[in-house]
């Protein structure tokens, strides 16, 4: 069996989430990789990739041409895998639609070539499902699979032409600038909730994040209140993270938020309310005012 | 232009579900059911487009049990003009739902399909994309803003690092993200009015489309419980524990 993995390249490097997808894809046999835009050489360096299909003309990940192209080569593969990133979740279900198969999104465990575990109901239950489709289209939750190493491989690169259509046209992209580690791959994450009270107070998290080389996240209510941008949101409707250490500051721990972080190895909660649900999942908790605890924590680090 | 809004009846987002003792699924009996929150946003957007004059009619559709007509009434109380219930007692996967929706789209000929990005029960995030593929229409997923002009729709999409804007030829499928809008509450007079709005019922089996499941549920289990944590008195104590006991810093 051969699997095809869709790799996302950013700043000349294969994203960590995609390297986790490669680890998952390797469970099914040989792996070919496909890369849209530049970056085929970074993909070719990943150990475990047999062949890289490079589509330089598809610089943006528009779902329509990407899914059309994937559908045209799908019959050569038993499994088509991507990370459950915004891009993977955009393209792969469309591909599944073209192939008339039922995709299996957000896989957290592979039992065998056709049996997969995925969370449902915001992570409150884990469903084991068996797929009867001849081509399995999967997105995987990157926090559940170790990322493959960055180099050591030397796969051959083949270039593919991309289909184009006026039906869907890329206009622009606005990325938020940050030199912190990516939320989904950070070893430590510190998140603020509504208890931060305003956007300016999010600055209080920065010195601690600097000391721990942590990414900064936010709860949905903090995002909705305008304290933090959307892409910082951790939860069922935002990013799913599972760092070594997750520090939840001034957030209650709603079901929606827990869905995005409860698989972290160690969870710390700082909250004034001792009854806040976040304390039920926290390994260590401090009941106290974050405006006193945060400066003390910075000092203690 | 007519807009079609597919909606789903799900366990209310505030309810924590329990896994059935025999591991066959989750207990949904007797739980509060609601309109999927993302679909509520899609309905709201459709109504706003009609209020702006770019859309003439808002039609909501759901595929499910007879009781699912309650969310169609809710949608009409918000402002949708009429509703279609595609009745089935089976639980359908996104692929099957997309097949049923495609039949409804072919019958209704909307200029736009606007739906939620995912349902909070199966967390699939797939039906809109599958439907777009089957119709051969472009898709604007995870939309946080939409503008319709000159036969196209411009969609701002939430992506991992920020926002992306795409321009799609109509007809198209758009899936709503949380940030698209704040859905309105239905007022009592509008709830009363919604009772008189047309609600058509079709049998899913009569659509002549493939509704079979491709996934078999082997089992459903509770996620592993985390062991009880401890409360500490100071930040210094916390740092000490993280260093020596948890060994994470």
XYZ file of C-alpha atoms in Angstrom:
550
model
C 0.000 0.000 0.000
C 1.134 3.549 -0.679
C -0.139 6.601 1.165
C -0.083 10.180 -0.060
C 0.570 12.923 2.474
C -0.208 16.584 1.821
C 2.628 18.662 3.296
C 2.409 22.367 4.094
C 5.623 24.353 3.753
C 6.122 27.657 5.537
C 9.261 29.816 5.292
C 11.098 27.014 3.521
C 10.311 24.452 6.224
C 7.730 21.705 6.373
C 5.291 22.646 9.144
C 5.526 20.516 12.255
C 1.835 19.595 11.965
C 2.574 18.187 8.488
C 5.507 16.177 9.827
C 3.065 14.615 12.294
C 0.812 13.782 9.337
C 3.806 12.067 7.707
C 4.294 9.928 10.838
C 0.632 8.895 10.609
C 0.814 8.218 6.845
C 3.914 6.023 7.299
C 1.763 3.603 9.301
C 0.102 2.545 6.031
C 3.241 1.661 4.008
C 5.284 3.673 1.524
C 4.619 7.415 1.479
C 4.551 9.875 -1.391
C 4.286 13.543 -0.472
C 2.603 16.372 -2.356
C 3.599 20.016 -1.873
C 1.776 23.068 -3.236
C 3.895 26.113 -3.985
C 7.613 26.252 -3.261
C 9.321 23.972 -0.776
C 9.568 20.596 -2.490
C 13.225 20.305 -1.442
C 12.325 20.608 2.252
C 9.784 17.820 1.720
C 12.334 15.668 -0.109
C 14.643 15.864 2.914
C 12.099 14.246 5.237
C 13.037 10.650 6.031
C 10.277 8.261 5.021
C 9.155 10.151 1.931
C 9.647 8.036 -1.176
C 8.689 10.571 -3.826
C 7.711 14.233 -3.759
C 5.066 15.556 -6.116
C 5.750 19.266 -6.431
C 3.067 21.673 -7.658
C 4.878 25.035 -7.713
C 2.091 26.752 -9.676
C -0.343 26.284 -6.769
C 1.243 28.873 -4.515
C -1.994 29.338 -2.575
C -3.925 26.450 -1.155
C -7.195 27.145 -2.979
C -9.301 24.060 -2.366
C -10.750 23.773 -5.878
C -7.592 23.231 -7.972
C -5.898 21.387 -5.088
C -8.751 18.897 -4.704
C -9.057 18.473 -8.505
C -5.365 17.662 -8.754
C -5.457 15.262 -5.787
C -8.507 13.512 -7.236
C -6.687 12.997 -10.539
C -3.887 11.023 -8.844
C -5.884 9.473 -5.974
C -6.361 6.058 -7.528
C -2.685 5.255 -6.954
C -3.115 5.514 -3.191
C -4.786 3.589 -0.370
C -4.739 6.544 2.043
C -4.603 10.301 1.509
C -3.546 12.088 4.673
C -3.123 15.698 5.821
C -2.873 17.500 9.110
C -6.216 18.751 10.444
C -5.014 22.316 9.863
C -7.180 25.027 8.306
C -5.732 24.014 4.941
C -6.194 20.253 5.444
C -9.772 20.766 6.631
C -10.483 22.930 3.599
C -9.053 20.657 0.916
C -9.462 17.027 2.032
C -13.246 16.898 2.538
C -13.618 18.451 -0.928
C -11.359 15.732 -2.294
C -13.521 13.152 -0.489
C -16.568 14.697 -2.189
C -14.937 14.341 -5.613
C -14.030 10.709 -4.868
C -17.452 10.041 -3.283
C -15.894 8.742 -0.065
C -16.628 9.674 3.553
C -13.601 11.485 5.022
C -12.379 10.646 8.520
C -11.436 13.969 10.130
C -9.251 14.665 13.148
C -7.870 11.154 13.689
C -6.094 10.781 17.053
C -5.190 7.089 16.789
C -4.718 4.572 13.994
C -5.824 1.049 14.996
C -5.166 -0.501 11.583
C -5.345 0.482 7.906
C -9.106 0.956 8.077
C -9.879 1.580 11.757
C -9.393 4.999 13.329
C -10.177 6.785 16.580
C -11.546 10.327 16.526
C -12.993 12.629 19.171
C -16.652 13.670 18.967
C -18.780 16.028 21.092
C -15.921 18.451 21.752
C -13.661 15.636 22.895
C -16.137 14.298 25.468
C -16.209 10.941 23.685
C -13.832 8.983 21.483
C -15.350 7.106 18.549
C -13.583 4.175 16.931
C -14.747 3.948 13.318
C -14.046 1.523 10.494
C -14.015 2.888 6.966
C -15.362 0.804 4.090
C -14.060 3.205 1.427
C -11.435 1.980 -1.029
C -9.459 5.220 -0.647
C -9.277 6.525 2.909
C -9.195 10.309 3.177
C -7.964 11.320 6.634
C -6.967 14.446 8.482
C -4.960 13.767 11.614
C -4.747 15.704 14.847
C -1.094 16.667 14.882
C -0.802 16.749 18.685
C -1.525 13.000 18.716
C 1.370 11.949 16.464
C 5.081 12.690 16.962
C 6.465 14.826 14.139
C 8.837 13.070 11.715
C 12.433 14.414 11.731
C 13.237 17.321 9.401
C 16.090 15.739 7.480
C 17.903 12.565 6.592
C 15.868 11.646 3.522
C 16.489 12.259 -0.161
C 13.333 11.647 -2.137
C 13.044 12.197 -5.877
C 11.027 15.266 -6.918
C 8.488 15.254 -9.741
C 6.748 18.404 -10.901
C 3.013 18.417 -11.629
C 0.972 20.986 -13.534
C -1.899 22.626 -11.689
C -5.427 23.060 -13.013
C -6.781 26.628 -12.904
C -10.287 28.052 -12.828
C -11.812 31.499 -12.614
C -14.454 30.064 -10.287
C -12.160 30.538 -7.320
C -9.538 33.279 -7.187
C -7.080 34.091 -4.415
C -7.277 37.784 -3.437
C -4.953 38.299 -0.465
C -3.718 36.964 2.834
C -3.058 38.821 6.071
C -0.871 36.939 8.525
C -0.391 38.111 12.074
C 3.251 38.726 12.803
C 4.720 36.785 15.709
C 8.191 35.564 16.561
C 6.868 33.193 19.201
C 6.601 29.461 18.585
C 3.519 28.265 16.706
C 0.630 27.499 19.084
C 0.076 23.964 17.861
C 3.704 22.919 18.109
C 4.880 24.888 21.166
C 6.238 22.863 24.102
C 4.689 25.359 26.510
C 1.491 27.360 26.037
C 0.206 30.129 28.290
C -3.381 31.218 27.664
C -5.462 34.082 28.965
C -9.220 34.189 29.440
C -11.812 36.802 30.168
C -10.231 37.303 33.595
C -7.421 39.190 31.852
C -9.967 42.046 31.752
C -8.551 43.835 28.699
C -6.231 43.469 25.722
C -3.413 45.439 27.344
C -3.212 42.935 30.205
C -2.311 40.170 27.740
C 1.125 41.844 27.841
C 1.451 40.415 31.366
C 1.723 36.950 29.780
C 4.617 37.963 27.535
C 7.543 38.013 29.993
C 6.497 34.556 31.239
C 6.105 33.296 27.680
C 9.580 34.692 26.908
C 11.161 32.845 29.836
C 9.483 29.541 28.940
C 9.709 29.940 25.160
C 5.945 29.551 25.167
C 3.218 30.335 22.660
C 0.393 32.576 23.857
C -3.200 31.421 23.497
C -6.622 32.695 24.473
C -10.079 31.443 25.333
C -13.009 32.116 23.052
C -14.472 34.689 25.423
C -11.150 36.558 25.495
C -11.139 36.559 21.682
C -14.800 37.587 21.478
C -14.096 40.419 23.931
C -11.388 41.665 21.580
C -8.495 40.930 23.995
C -6.702 38.682 21.491
C -6.883 37.912 17.746
C -8.878 34.903 16.456
C -5.881 32.794 15.537
C -4.865 32.692 19.213
C -8.049 30.898 20.195
C -7.638 27.475 21.774
C -10.722 25.238 21.792
C -13.200 23.167 19.802
C -13.603 25.993 17.316
C -9.998 27.199 17.464
C -6.643 25.443 17.768
C -6.219 22.034 19.388
C -3.010 21.926 21.420
C -1.338 19.299 23.571
C 1.887 20.856 24.881
C 4.067 19.546 27.702
C 2.872 22.430 29.860
C -0.337 24.453 29.523
C -0.856 27.437 31.821
C -4.450 28.688 31.929
C -4.735 32.185 33.338
C -8.064 33.765 34.271
C -10.118 31.352 32.234
C -12.949 29.258 33.641
C -12.495 26.134 31.532
C -15.704 25.871 29.481
C -16.309 22.570 27.595
C -15.431 24.403 24.380
C -12.011 25.427 25.717
C -11.178 22.115 27.387
C -11.733 20.406 24.011
C -8.695 22.267 22.747
C -6.204 21.655 25.567
C -7.153 18.836 27.908
C -4.613 16.452 26.386
C -1.729 18.672 27.519
C 0.734 16.727 29.684
C 0.750 19.136 32.626
C -1.969 21.730 33.161
C -1.649 24.699 35.498
C -4.629 26.882 36.385
C -4.534 30.353 37.899
C -7.999 31.611 38.802
C -9.732 33.532 41.570
C -12.720 31.160 41.571
C -11.894 27.873 43.358
C -14.994 26.298 41.762
C -13.919 27.085 38.174
C -14.120 23.906 36.015
C -10.517 24.434 34.889
C -9.364 23.170 38.335
C -10.938 19.789 37.544
C -8.394 19.161 34.782
C -5.466 21.090 36.284
C -2.528 19.207 37.796
C -1.516 22.306 39.723
C -3.763 25.162 40.652
C -3.362 28.510 42.320
C -6.519 30.157 43.613
C -5.644 33.806 43.446
C -5.717 37.083 41.569
C -3.784 36.758 38.326
C -2.595 40.355 38.658
C -0.687 39.284 41.775
C 0.205 35.732 40.741
C 1.619 36.573 37.290
C 4.314 39.032 38.489
C 5.245 36.580 41.272
C 5.474 33.763 38.739
C 7.691 35.852 36.470
C 9.970 36.554 39.424
C 10.113 32.907 40.485
C 11.079 31.675 37.018
C -31.140 35.459 -5.517
C -32.329 32.693 -3.273
C -30.112 31.450 -0.451
C -30.316 27.941 1.006
C -29.211 27.384 4.597
C -28.767 23.777 5.765
C -29.170 23.496 9.558
C -28.709 20.651 12.060
C -30.353 19.761 15.359
C -27.688 18.853 17.918
C -27.313 18.371 21.666
C -27.121 21.874 23.143
C -23.561 23.141 23.428
C -23.863 23.652 27.189
C -24.712 20.008 27.843
C -21.940 17.550 28.636
C -22.864 14.252 27.013
C -22.348 10.809 28.565
C -21.087 7.771 26.755
C -23.598 4.879 26.728
C -22.668 2.068 29.107
C -22.485 -0.479 26.271
C -20.090 1.730 24.273
C -22.443 1.952 21.307
C -22.645 5.731 21.261
C -23.526 8.691 23.461
C -26.733 9.106 25.484
C -28.804 11.823 23.839
C -32.198 10.722 25.205
C -33.934 13.548 27.072
C -31.114 16.042 26.548
C -31.760 19.607 25.512
C -31.449 19.888 21.729
C -30.694 23.097 19.831
C -29.842 24.580 16.491
C -26.115 23.935 15.881
C -24.360 27.233 16.861
C -22.483 27.541 13.562
C -25.748 27.049 11.643
C -27.345 29.815 13.701
C -24.578 32.093 12.391
C -25.290 30.925 8.828
C -29.011 31.679 9.224
C -28.166 35.125 10.631
C -25.864 35.891 7.690
C -28.521 34.825 5.191
C -31.064 37.128 6.858
C -28.582 40.018 6.869
C -27.964 39.497 3.139
C -31.710 39.664 2.548
C -31.940 42.826 4.655
C -29.187 44.345 2.461
C -31.233 43.476 -0.608
C -28.722 41.081 -2.206
C -30.842 38.037 -1.354
C -34.587 37.766 -2.005
C -35.501 34.558 -0.185
C -33.985 32.564 2.692
C -34.839 28.857 2.684
C -33.684 26.635 5.569
C -33.386 22.881 5.267
C -32.624 20.108 7.708
C -32.233 16.384 7.310
C -33.369 14.441 10.330
C -36.186 13.190 12.529
C -39.654 14.739 12.679
C -38.701 16.596 15.885
C -36.012 18.469 13.947
C -38.753 20.765 12.688
C -38.248 22.739 15.937
C -34.940 24.154 14.666
C -36.603 25.019 11.356
C -39.213 27.016 13.315
C -36.387 28.660 15.276
C -34.692 29.625 12.007
C -37.945 31.027 10.631
C -38.483 32.955 13.872
C -35.061 34.524 13.271
C -36.261 35.549 9.806
C -35.960 32.673 7.317
C -38.864 32.692 4.842
C -39.661 28.998 4.579
C -38.330 25.590 5.527
C -37.855 22.077 4.233
C -37.603 19.009 6.463
C -36.017 16.011 4.760
C -37.229 13.279 7.057
C -35.180 10.279 8.078
C -34.780 8.342 11.331
C -31.256 7.263 10.356
C -28.135 9.104 11.416
C -26.487 10.265 8.233
C -22.806 10.909 7.594
C -21.660 14.136 5.898
C -21.327 12.325 2.545
C -24.956 11.155 2.716
C -26.146 14.556 3.960
C -24.323 16.202 1.040
C -26.069 13.809 -1.370
C -29.452 14.740 0.105
C -28.600 18.452 0.064
C -27.481 18.222 -3.553
C -30.953 16.927 -4.457
C -32.525 19.852 -2.570
C -30.169 22.334 -4.296
C -31.123 20.945 -7.708
C -34.790 21.384 -6.843
C -34.499 24.857 -5.278
C -31.766 26.340 -7.503
C -30.306 28.744 -4.897
C -27.585 31.210 -5.872
C -25.742 30.517 -2.639
C -25.602 27.835 0.033
C -24.553 29.156 3.446
C -24.021 26.679 6.302
C -22.066 26.170 9.521
C -18.418 25.091 9.320
C -19.015 22.106 11.589
C -21.659 20.466 13.745
C -20.736 20.327 17.422
C -21.843 16.689 17.775
C -19.794 14.785 15.175
C -17.219 17.613 14.813
C -16.678 16.519 11.187
C -16.243 19.865 9.424
C -16.882 18.252 6.049
C -20.457 18.561 4.730
C -20.038 21.986 3.077
C -16.862 20.970 1.284
C -18.339 17.642 0.101
C -21.498 19.389 -1.126
C -19.444 22.003 -3.012
C -17.398 19.232 -4.657
C -20.496 17.285 -5.683
C -22.138 20.405 -7.154
C -18.913 21.506 -8.852
C -19.259 24.849 -7.050
C -16.427 26.835 -5.453
C -16.255 26.924 -1.652
C -15.506 29.609 0.917
C -14.900 27.763 4.183
C -14.484 29.216 7.702
C -15.905 32.560 6.580
C -15.534 35.571 8.874
C -16.870 38.134 6.356
C -18.706 37.968 3.022
C -19.453 40.536 0.311
C -21.600 39.838 -2.758
C -21.156 41.891 -5.953
C -21.206 41.346 -9.729
C -22.037 37.653 -9.645
C -19.215 36.847 -7.251
C -18.832 36.500 -3.505
C -15.733 37.659 -1.698
C -15.068 35.591 1.412
C -12.612 36.416 4.209
C -11.523 33.045 5.612
C -9.994 32.258 8.982
C -6.778 30.323 8.403
C -4.089 29.161 10.833
C -1.877 32.248 10.706
C -4.484 34.946 10.064
C -7.057 35.749 7.391
C -7.213 34.920 3.686
C -9.560 36.480 1.138
C -10.880 34.570 -1.861
C -13.258 35.598 -4.629
C -15.747 32.948 -5.795
C -18.072 32.831 -8.788
C -21.710 32.283 -7.775
C -23.298 29.862 -7.168
C -21.018 28.872 -4.306
C -20.986 27.186 -0.904
C -19.902 29.233 2.111
C -19.345 27.788 5.594
C -19.657 30.124 8.576
C -17.054 30.533 11.281
C -17.842 31.934 14.727
C -16.628 35.411 13.853
C -18.976 35.931 10.901
C -21.663 37.602 13.030
C -23.624 37.600 16.269
C -26.939 35.801 15.710
C -30.096 37.635 16.780
C -32.632 36.359 19.273
C -36.081 35.551 17.977
C -38.696 37.866 19.483
C -41.996 36.461 20.756
C -44.068 38.000 17.914
C -41.610 36.507 15.412
C -41.850 33.096 17.093
C -45.649 33.326 16.694
C -45.301 34.424 13.059
C -42.874 31.582 12.331
C -45.609 29.059 13.167
C -47.503 30.210 10.085
C -44.554 30.146 7.699
C -44.455 27.263 5.202
C -42.695 24.069 6.289
C -42.552 21.352 3.659
C -41.717 17.748 4.546
C -39.967 15.365 2.157
C -38.995 11.764 2.812
C -35.232 11.253 2.487
C -35.841 7.848 0.920
C -37.835 9.517 -1.887
C -34.911 11.701 -2.993
C -33.378 8.776 -4.861
C -29.880 9.429 -3.578
C -27.283 7.250 -1.830
C -27.657 7.713 1.936
C -25.570 4.719 2.997
C -22.901 5.002 5.687
C -19.302 4.257 4.817
C -18.117 4.378 8.416
C -19.078 1.749 10.974
C -18.933 2.783 14.606
C -16.928 0.060 16.324
C -17.207 1.616 19.767
C -17.513 4.896 21.626
C -15.518 5.398 24.811
C -15.009 8.018 27.498
C -11.717 9.856 27.188
C -9.275 8.968 29.979
C -9.924 10.964 33.123
C -7.062 13.103 34.343
C -5.907 12.352 37.851
C -6.887 14.877 40.472
C -4.570 17.812 40.786
C -3.383 19.796 43.786
C -3.782 23.408 44.794
C -0.694 25.375 45.693
C -0.203 28.436 47.857
C 2.246 30.503 45.838
C 3.901 31.061 42.481
C 7.234 30.036 43.967
C 5.789 26.726 45.073
C 4.363 26.233 41.574
C 7.716 26.820 39.887
C 9.319 24.386 42.345
C 6.730 21.671 41.512
C 7.067 22.254 37.760
C 10.831 21.873 38.055
C 11.189 18.952 40.449
C 7.927 16.988 40.306
C 6.480 17.512 36.820
C 9.904 18.224 35.292
C 8.461 20.400 32.515
C 10.626 23.506 32.990
